[in-house]
Coordinates of C-alpha atoms and ligand atoms in Angstrom, one line a residue:
X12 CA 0.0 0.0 0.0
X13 CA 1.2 3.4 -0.6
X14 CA -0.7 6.7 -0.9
X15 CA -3.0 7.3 1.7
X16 CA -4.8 10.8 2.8
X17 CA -6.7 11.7 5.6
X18 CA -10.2 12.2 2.9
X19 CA -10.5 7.9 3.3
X20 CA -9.2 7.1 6.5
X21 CA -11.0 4.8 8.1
X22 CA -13.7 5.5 10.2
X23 CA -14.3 2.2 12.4
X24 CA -12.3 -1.0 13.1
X25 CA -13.9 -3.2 9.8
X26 CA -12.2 -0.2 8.1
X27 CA -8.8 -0.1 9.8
X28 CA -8.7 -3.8 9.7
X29 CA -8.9 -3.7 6.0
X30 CA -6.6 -1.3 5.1
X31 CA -4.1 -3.4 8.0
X32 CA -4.8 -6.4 5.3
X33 CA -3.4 -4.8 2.3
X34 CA -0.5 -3.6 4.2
X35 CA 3.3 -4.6 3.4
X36 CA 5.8 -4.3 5.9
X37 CA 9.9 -3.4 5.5
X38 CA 11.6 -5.3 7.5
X39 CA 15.3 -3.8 5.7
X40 CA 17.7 -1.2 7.0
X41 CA 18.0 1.5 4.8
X42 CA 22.1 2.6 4.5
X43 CA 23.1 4.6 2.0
X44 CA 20.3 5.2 -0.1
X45 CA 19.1 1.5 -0.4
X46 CA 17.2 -0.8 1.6
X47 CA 19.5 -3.8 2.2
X48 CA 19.3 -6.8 5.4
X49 CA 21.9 -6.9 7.9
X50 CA 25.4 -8.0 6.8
X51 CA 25.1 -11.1 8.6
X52 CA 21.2 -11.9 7.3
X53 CA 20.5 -11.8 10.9
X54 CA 16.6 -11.2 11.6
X55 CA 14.1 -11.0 14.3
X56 CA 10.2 -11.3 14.8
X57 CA 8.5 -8.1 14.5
X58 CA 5.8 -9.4 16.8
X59 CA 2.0 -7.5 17.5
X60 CA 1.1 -6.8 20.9
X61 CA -2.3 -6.3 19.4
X62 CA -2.3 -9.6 18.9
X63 CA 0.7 -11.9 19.3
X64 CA 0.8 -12.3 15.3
X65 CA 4.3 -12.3 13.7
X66 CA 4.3 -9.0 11.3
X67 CA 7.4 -8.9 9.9
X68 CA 10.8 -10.1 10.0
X69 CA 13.2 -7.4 10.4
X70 CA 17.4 -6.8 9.7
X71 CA 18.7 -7.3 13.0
X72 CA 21.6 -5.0 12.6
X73 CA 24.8 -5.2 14.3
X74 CA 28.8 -4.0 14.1
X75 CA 29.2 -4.5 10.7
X76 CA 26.1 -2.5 9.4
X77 CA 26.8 0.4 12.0
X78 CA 30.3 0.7 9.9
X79 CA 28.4 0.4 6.7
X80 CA 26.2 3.0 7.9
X81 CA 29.1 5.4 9.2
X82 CA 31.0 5.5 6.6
X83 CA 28.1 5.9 4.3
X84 CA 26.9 9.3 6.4
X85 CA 30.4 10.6 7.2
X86 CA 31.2 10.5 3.4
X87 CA 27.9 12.4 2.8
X88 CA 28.5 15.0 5.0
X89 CA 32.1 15.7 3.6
X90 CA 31.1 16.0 0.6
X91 CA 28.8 18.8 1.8
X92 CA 26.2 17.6 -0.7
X93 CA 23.6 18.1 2.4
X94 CA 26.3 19.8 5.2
X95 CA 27.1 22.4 2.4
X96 CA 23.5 23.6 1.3
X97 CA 21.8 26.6 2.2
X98 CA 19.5 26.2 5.2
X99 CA 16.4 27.5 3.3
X100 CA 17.4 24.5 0.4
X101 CA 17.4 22.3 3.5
X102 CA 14.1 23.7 4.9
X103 CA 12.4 22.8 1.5
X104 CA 13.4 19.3 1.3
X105 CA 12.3 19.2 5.3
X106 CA 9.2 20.7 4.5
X107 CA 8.6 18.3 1.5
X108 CA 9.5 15.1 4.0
X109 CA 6.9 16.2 6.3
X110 CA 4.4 16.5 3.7
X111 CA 5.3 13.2 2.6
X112 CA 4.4 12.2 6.3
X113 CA 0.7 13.9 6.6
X114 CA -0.1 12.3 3.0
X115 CA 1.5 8.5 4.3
X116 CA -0.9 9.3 7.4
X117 CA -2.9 6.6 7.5
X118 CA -0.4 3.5 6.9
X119 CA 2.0 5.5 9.4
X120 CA -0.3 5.4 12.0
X121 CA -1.6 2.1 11.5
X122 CA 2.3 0.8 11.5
X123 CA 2.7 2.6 14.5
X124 CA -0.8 0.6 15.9
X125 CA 0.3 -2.2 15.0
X126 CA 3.9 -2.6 15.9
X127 CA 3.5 -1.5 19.1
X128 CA 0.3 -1.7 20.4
X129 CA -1.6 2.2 20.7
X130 CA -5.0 3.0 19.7
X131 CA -5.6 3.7 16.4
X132 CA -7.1 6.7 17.0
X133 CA -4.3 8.4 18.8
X134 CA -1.5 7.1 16.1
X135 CA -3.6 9.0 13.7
X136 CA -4.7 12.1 15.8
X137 CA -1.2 12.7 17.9
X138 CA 1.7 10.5 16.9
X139 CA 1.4 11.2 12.8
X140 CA 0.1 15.5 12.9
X141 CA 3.1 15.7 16.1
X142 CA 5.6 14.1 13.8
X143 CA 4.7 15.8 10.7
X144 CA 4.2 19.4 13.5
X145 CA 7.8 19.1 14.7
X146 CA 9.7 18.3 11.2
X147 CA 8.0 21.2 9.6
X148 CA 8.6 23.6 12.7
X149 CA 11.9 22.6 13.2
X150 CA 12.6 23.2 9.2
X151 CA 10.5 26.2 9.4
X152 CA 13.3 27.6 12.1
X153 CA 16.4 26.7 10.6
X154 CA 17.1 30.0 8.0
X155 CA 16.1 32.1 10.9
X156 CA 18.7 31.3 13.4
X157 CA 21.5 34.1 12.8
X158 CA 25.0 34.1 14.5
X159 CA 26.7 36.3 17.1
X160 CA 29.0 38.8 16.6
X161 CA 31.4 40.0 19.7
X162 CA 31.4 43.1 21.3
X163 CA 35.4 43.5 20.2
X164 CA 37.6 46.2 20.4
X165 CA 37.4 48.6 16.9
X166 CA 40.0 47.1 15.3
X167 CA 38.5 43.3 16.0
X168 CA 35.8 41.1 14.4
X169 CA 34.7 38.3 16.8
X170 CA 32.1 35.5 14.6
X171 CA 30.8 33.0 16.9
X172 CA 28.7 30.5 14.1
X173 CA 27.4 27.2 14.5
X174 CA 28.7 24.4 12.5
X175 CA 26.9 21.0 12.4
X176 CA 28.6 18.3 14.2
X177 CA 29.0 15.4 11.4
X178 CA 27.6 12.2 12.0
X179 CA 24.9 12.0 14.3
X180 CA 23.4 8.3 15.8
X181 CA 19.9 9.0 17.4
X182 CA 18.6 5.8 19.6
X183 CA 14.8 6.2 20.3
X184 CA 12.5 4.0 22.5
X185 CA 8.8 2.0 21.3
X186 CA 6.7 4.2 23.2
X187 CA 6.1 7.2 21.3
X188 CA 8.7 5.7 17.9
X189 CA 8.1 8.3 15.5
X190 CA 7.8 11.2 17.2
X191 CA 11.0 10.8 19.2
X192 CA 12.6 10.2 16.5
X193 CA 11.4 13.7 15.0
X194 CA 12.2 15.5 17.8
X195 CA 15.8 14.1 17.0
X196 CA 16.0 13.8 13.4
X197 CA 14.4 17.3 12.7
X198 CA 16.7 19.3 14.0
X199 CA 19.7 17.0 13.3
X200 CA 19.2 16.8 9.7
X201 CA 17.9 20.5 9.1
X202 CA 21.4 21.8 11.1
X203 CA 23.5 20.0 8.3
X204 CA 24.5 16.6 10.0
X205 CA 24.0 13.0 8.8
X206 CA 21.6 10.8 11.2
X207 CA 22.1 7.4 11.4
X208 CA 18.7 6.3 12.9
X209 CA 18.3 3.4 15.5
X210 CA 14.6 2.7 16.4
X211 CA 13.5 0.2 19.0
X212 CA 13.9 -3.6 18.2
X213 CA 10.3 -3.0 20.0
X214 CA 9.1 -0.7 17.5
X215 CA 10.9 -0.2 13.9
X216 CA 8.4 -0.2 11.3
X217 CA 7.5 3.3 10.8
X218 CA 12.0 4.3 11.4
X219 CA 12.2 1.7 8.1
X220 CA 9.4 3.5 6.5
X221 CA 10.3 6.9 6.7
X222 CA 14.1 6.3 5.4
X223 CA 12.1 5.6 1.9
X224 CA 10.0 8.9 2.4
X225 CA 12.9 10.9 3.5
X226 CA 14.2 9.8 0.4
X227 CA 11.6 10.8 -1.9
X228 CA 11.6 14.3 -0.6
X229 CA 15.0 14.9 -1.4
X230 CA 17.3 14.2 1.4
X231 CA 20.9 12.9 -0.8
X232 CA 21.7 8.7 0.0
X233 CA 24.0 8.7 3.4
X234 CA 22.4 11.4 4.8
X235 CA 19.6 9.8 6.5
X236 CA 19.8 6.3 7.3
X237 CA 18.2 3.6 9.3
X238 CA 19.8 0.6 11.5
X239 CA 17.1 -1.4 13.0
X240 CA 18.3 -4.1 15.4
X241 CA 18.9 -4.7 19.4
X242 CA 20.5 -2.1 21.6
X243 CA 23.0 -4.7 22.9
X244 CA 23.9 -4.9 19.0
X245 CA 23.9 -2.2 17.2
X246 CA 23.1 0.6 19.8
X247 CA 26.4 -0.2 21.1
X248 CA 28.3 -0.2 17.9
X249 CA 26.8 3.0 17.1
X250 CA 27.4 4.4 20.8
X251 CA 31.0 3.0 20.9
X252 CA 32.1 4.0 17.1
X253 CA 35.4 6.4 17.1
X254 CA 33.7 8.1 14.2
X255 CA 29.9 9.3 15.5
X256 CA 30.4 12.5 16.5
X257 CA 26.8 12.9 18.4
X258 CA 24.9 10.0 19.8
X259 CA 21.0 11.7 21.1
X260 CA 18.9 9.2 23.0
X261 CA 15.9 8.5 24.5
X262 CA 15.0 6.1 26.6
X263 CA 15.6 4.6 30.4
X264 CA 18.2 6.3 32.7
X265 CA 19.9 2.9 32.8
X266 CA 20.6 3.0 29.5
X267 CA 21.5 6.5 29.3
X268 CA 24.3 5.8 32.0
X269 CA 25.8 3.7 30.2
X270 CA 25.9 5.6 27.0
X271 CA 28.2 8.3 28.6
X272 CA 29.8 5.6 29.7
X273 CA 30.9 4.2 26.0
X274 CA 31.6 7.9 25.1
X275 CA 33.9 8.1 27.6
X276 CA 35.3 4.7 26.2
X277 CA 35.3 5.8 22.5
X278 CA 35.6 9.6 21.4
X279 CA 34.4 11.5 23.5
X280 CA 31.1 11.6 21.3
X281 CA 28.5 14.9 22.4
X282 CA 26.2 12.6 24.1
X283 CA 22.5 14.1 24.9
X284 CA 20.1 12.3 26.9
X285 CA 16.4 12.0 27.3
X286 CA 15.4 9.7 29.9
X287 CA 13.0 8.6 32.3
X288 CA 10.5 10.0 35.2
X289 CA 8.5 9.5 38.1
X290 CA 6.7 12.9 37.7
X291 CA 4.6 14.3 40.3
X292 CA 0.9 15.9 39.8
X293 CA 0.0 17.9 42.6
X294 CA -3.6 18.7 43.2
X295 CA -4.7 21.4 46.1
X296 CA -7.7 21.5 47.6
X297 CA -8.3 24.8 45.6
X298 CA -7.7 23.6 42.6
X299 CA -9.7 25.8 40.3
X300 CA -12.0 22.3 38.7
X301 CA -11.5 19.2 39.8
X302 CA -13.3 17.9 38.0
X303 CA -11.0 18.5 35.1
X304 CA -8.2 17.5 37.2
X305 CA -9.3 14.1 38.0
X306 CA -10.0 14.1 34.7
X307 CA -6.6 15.0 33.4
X308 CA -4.7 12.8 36.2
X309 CA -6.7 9.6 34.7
X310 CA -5.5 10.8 31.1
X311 CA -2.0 11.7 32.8
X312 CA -1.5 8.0 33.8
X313 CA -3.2 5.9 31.1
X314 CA -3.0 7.7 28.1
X315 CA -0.5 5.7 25.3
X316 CA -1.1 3.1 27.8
X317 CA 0.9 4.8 30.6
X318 CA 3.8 4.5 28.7
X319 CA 4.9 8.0 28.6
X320 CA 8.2 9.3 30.1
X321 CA 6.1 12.0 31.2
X322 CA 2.8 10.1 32.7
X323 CA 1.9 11.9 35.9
X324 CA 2.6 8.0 37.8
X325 CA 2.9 10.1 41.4
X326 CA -0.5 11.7 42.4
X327 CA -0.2 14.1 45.4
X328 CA -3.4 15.4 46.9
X329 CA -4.4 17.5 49.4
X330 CA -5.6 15.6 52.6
X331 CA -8.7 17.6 52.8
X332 CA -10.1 16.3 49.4
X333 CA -8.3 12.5 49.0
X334 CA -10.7 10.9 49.4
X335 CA -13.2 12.3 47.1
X336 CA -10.8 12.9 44.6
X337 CA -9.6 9.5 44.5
X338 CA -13.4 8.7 43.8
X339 CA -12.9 10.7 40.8
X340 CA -10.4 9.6 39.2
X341 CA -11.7 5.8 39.5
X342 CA -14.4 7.6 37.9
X343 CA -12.7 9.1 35.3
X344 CA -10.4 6.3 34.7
X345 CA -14.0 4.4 33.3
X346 CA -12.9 6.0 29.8
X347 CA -9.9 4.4 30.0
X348 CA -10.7 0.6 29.6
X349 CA -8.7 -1.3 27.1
X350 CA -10.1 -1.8 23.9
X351 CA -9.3 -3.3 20.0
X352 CA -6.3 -0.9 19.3
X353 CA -7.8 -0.9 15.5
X354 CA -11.2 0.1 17.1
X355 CA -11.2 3.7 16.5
X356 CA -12.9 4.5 20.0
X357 CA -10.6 2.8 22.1
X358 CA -8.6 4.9 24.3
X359 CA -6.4 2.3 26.3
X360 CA -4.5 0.0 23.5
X361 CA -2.3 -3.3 24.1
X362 CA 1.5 -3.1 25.8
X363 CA 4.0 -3.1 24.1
X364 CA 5.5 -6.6 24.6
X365 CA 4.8 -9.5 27.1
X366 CA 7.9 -8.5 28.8
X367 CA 6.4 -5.0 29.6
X368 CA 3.3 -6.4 30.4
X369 CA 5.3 -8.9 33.0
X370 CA 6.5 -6.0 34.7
X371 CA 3.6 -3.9 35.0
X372 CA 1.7 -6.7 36.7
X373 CA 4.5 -7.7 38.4
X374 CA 4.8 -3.8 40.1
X375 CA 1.1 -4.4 40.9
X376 CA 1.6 -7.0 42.9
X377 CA 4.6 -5.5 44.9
X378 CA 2.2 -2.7 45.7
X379 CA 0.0 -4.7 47.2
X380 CA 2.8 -6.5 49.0
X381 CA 4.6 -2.9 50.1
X382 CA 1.1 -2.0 51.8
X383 CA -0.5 0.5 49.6
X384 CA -4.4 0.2 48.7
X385 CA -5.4 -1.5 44.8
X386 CA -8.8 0.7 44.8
X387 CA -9.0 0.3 41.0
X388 CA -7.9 -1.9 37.8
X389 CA -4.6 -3.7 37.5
X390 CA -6.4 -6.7 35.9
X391 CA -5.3 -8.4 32.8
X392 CA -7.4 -8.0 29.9
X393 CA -8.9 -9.8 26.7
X394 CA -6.3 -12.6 27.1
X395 CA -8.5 -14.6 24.3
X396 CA -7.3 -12.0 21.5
X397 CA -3.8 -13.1 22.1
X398 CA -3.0 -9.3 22.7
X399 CA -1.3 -7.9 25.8
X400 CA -4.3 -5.5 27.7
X401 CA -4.2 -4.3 31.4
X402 CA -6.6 -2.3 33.2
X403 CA -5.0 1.3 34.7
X404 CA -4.6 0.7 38.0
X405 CA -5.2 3.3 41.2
X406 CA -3.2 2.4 44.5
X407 CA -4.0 4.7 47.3
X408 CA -2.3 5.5 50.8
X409 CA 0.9 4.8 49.1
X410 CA 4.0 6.7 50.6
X411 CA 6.7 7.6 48.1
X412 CA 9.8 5.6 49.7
X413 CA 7.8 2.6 47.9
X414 CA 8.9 1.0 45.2
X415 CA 5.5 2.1 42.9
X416 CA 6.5 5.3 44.0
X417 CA 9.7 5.6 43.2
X418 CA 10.6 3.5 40.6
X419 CA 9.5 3.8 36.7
X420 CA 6.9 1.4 36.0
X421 CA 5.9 2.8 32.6
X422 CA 3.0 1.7 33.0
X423 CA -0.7 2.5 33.6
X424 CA -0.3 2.2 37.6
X425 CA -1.1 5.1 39.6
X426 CA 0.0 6.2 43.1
X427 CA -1.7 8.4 45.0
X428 CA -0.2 10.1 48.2
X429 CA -0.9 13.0 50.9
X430 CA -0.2 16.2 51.5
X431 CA -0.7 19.1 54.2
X432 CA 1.2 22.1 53.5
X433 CA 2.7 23.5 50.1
X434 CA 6.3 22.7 51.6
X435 CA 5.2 18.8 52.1
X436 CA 4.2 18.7 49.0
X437 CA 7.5 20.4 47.2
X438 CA 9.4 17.9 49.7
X439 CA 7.8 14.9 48.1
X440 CA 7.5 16.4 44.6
X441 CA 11.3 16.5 44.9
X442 CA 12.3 13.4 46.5
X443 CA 13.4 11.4 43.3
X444 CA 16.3 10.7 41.3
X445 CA 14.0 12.0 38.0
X446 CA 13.1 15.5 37.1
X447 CA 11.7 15.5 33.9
X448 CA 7.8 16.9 34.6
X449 CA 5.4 18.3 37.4
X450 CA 2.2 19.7 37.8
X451 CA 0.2 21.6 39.8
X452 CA -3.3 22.7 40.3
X453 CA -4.6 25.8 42.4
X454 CA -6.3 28.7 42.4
X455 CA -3.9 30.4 44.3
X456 CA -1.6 32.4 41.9
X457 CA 1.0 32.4 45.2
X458 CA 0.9 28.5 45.2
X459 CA 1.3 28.3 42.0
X460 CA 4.3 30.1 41.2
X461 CA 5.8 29.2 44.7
X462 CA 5.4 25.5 44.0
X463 CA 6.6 25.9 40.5
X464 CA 9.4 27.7 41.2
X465 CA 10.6 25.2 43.7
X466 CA 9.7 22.0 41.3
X467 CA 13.1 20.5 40.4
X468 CA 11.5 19.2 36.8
X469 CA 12.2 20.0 33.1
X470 CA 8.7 21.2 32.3
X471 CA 6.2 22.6 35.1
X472 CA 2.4 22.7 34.4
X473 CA -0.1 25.1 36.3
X474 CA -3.7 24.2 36.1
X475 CA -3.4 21.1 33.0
X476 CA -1.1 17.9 32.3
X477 CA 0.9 17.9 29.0
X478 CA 1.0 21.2 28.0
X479 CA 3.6 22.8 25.5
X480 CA 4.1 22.2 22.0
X481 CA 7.3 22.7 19.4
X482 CA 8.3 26.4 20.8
X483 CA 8.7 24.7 24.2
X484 CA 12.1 23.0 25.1
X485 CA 11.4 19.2 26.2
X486 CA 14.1 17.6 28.7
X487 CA 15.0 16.4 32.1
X488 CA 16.4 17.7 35.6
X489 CA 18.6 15.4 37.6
X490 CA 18.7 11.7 36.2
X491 CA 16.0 12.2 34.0
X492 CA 18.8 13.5 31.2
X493 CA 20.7 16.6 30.0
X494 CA 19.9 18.9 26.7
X495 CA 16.3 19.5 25.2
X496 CA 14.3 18.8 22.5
X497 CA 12.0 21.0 20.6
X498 CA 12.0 24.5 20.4
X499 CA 15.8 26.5 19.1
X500 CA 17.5 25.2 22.0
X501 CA 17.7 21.6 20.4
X502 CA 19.8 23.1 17.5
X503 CA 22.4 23.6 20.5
X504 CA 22.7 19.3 20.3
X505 CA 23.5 19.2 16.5
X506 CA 25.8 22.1 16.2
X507 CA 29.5 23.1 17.5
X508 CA 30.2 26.5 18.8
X509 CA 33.1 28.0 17.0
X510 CA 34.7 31.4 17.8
X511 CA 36.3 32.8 14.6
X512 CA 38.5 36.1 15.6
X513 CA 40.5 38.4 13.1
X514 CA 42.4 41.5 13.7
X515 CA 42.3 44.2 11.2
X516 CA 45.6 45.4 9.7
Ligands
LIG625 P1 15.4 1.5 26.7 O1 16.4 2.4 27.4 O2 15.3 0.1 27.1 O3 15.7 1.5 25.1 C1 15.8 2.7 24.4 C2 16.7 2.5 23.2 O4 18.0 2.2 23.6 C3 16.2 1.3 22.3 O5 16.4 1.6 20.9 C4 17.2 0.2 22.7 O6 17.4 -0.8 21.7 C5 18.5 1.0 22.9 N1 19.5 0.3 23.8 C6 19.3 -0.5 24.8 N2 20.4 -0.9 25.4 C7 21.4 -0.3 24.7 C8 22.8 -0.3 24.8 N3 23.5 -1.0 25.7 N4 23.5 0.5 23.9 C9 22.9 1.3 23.0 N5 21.5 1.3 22.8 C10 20.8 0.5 23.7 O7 14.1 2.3 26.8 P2 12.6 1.8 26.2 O8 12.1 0.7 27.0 O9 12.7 1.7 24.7 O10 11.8 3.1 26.5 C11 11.2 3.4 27.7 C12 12.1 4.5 28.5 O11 12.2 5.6 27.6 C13 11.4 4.9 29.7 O12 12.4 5.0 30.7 C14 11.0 6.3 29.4 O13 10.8 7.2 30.5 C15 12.0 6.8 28.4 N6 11.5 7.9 27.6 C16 12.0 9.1 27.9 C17 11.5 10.2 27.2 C18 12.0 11.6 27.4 O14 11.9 12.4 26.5 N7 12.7 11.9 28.5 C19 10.5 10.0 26.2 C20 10.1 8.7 25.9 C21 10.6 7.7 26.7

């Protein structure tokens, strides 16, 4: 299938299922311009959470293909045939990628559905328009950054320019694949580099799909290329190699750690990290609606499934209302029960794998055991589909020196603990080794900003969950990472600083 546009999507689950029928999937890595299997004809099962069917096989990439690869982009980018062009040239090829995208909408987001397990209706409505948003942005951007000149002496001209770093490898996780991969690509490619891309061995069919794209809009063979295959594999090739200049990641803080730790092995490689969280939602009694905040906590912890590096997993509530607030958020978690991810009106799709599903249930049952309160979901679901469901779970009287509250789960599993005073809640807010997101909800312009001020998180919200879009940098505090995404500052990750100084005769 190729062509697809928004005027026939589908409309219910016969539809989608139909369209999923016709579909062919590349299993290939794409490296220099062609698609080609791994060097050693290596594979592995592309396997459907949705189902437990076998989709594709897929090049299970190691050392030899990340040289491949390298060589491939570092010869493109010296010969400046993508380097050397004019930002605004580069912005139009961008700009004719993401169009590519929004037209390939509909087999994009069902990949996406089916490879890792979302509803169809969010692959279509967020991951494919926030892909397609943060390309065209970031394009949009790039001919309007100017350099610096130095306040020098008359006789003096200081230039400080930015210069893009060469090869860059950008390792993404399953959870969100194609727009994490956007946030990194985007600005990577519009800035001058080559990318080699690695998606998740849990995820790669839309990373395979949009190397072909990329090339159709224009970007030259090296430039952009994709390496599907384990992280053990290929992820450390690429993180190791003496010739990447850049490795960007997201993904666990584990695996962050020890990507700084094969720079440090290797070349010194930039190495920029987005990683994961425990982030803390903190409701006041005054909270302007709460309504709307129970309403956005239940979509804060079980939207994409709960696996979001940004779910609000840690739910701190006033004492005065916990009880009743707790009610509503069982309440609103009602629109959350897991569906047919190919069923347009399902809001709560399949996990990704049976080995995130494993852990999920198995965090469920070490709340229990640690003391805190199951008062809704953490049941497994429609086991006769063969696909991997769970019911969002809601543990209350949890304290946050428990493991649910202090480790990732990644997972729909809420914990929900109490407050008193502004400072408590700060206290708790803050005790983690993440600081990646925070929230809080008052109607006390005071608390707000006080609490805010004092949240030790990448991104603060007042009043909603999730807010920002591409003019907001995206990144961690503490261990949840270093550098941002989105916005200008992530052309700081793809480029070099260089001072260039000349004294007038
Ligand atoms: P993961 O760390 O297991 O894997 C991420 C990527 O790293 C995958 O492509 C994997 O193959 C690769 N990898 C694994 N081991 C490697 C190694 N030794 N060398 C090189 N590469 C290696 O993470 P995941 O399970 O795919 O994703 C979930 C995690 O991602 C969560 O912790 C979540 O919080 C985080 N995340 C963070 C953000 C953010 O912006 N901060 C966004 C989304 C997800």
């Amino acid at each position: 299938m190729n062509a697809t546009s928004s005027s026939t999507t589908p409309t219910d689950q016969a539809g989608w299922q139909a369209l999923a029928d016709q579909l062919t999937f590349e299993g290939r890595a794409y490296v220099n311009g062609r698609y080609q299997w791994a060097s050693s004809a290596e594979t592995f099962a592309c396997l459907s959470p949705v189902d437990g069917c076998e989709l594709a096989r897929v090049a299970s990439c190691d050392n030899a293909d990340a040289e491949l690869a390298v060589v491939a982009a570092r010869k493109a980018f010296e010969s400046g045939v993508w380097s050397q062009l004019a930002p605004a040239e580069r912005k139009a090829v961008l700009i004719r990628f993401a169009a590519l995208i929004d037209q390939h909408g509909d087999e994009l987001a069902l990949l996406e559905t089916l490879d890792m397990g979302k509803p169809i209706g969010h692959a279509r409505t967020v991951d494919v328009p926030a892909t397609v948003r943060a390309i065209r942005w970031t394009a949009e951007a790039v001919d309007k950054v100017y350099g610096e000149l130095a306040a020098t002496p008359h006789n003096q001209i200081g230039m400080i320019s930015r210069e893009p770093m060469g090869v860059v490898a950008a390792i993404v996780p399953w959870n969100f694949p194609m727009i994490m991969a956007s946030w990194k690509i985007a600005p990577a490619l519009a800035t001058g580099n080559s990318v080699i891309l690695k998606p998740s061995e849990k995820s790669p069919l839309t990373a395979i799909r949009l190397a072909a794209l990329a090339a159709e809009a224009g970007i030259p063979e090296g430039v952009f290329n994709v390496l599907p295959g384990y992280g053990h594999t290929v992820g450390k090739a690429l993180a190791l190699h003496m010739d990447v200049d850049c490795l960007v990641f997201t993904g666990s803080t584990n695996v962050a750690k020890q990507l700084m730790i094969y720079a440090g092995q290797s070349n010194m490689k930039r190495v920029w990290l987005e990683a994961g969280g425990k982030s803390p939602n903190i409701v006041f009694a005054d909270a302007p609606d709460l309504k709307k905040a129970a309403a956005e906590a239940a979509t804060a912890i079980a939207f994409n499934q709960g696996e979001v590096c940004t779910a609000g997993s840690r739910l701190l509530v006033e004492e005065s209302i916990r009880a009743e607030f707790v009610g509503m958020i069982c309440e609103a978690l009602q629109t959350w029960h897991p569906g047919h991810p190919l069923d347009p009106a399902t809001t709560c799709g399949a996990i990704v794998d049976q080995a995130q599903l494993d852990r999920i249930i198995e965090y469920i049952r070490v709340g229990q055991a640690e003391g805190a309160t199951l008062v809704e979901g953490g049941m497994r679901m429609m086991e006769d589909t063969g696909g991997l469901f769970v019911q969002p779970a809601v543990f209350n009287e949890v304290t946050n020196d428990m493991r649910i509250a202090s480790e990732e789960i990644f997972g729909p599993v809420l914990s929900v603990i109490g407050f008193t005073t502004a400072e408590e809640a700060i206290a708790i807010a803050n005790d983690s080794i993440y600081g990646l997101a925070a929230a809080v909800w008052t109607s006390n312009i005071n608390t707000a900003h006080k609490v805010a001020r004092a949240l030790r998180a990448g991104s603060v919200w007042i009043n909603h969950y999730d807010g920002g879009d591409m003019t907001a940098p995206f990144g961690g505090f503490k261990q949840s990472g270093n550098g941002r995404d989105k916005s200008l500052h992530a052309f700081d990750k793809y480029t070099e600083l260089k001072a260039t100084w000349l004294v007038l005769e």
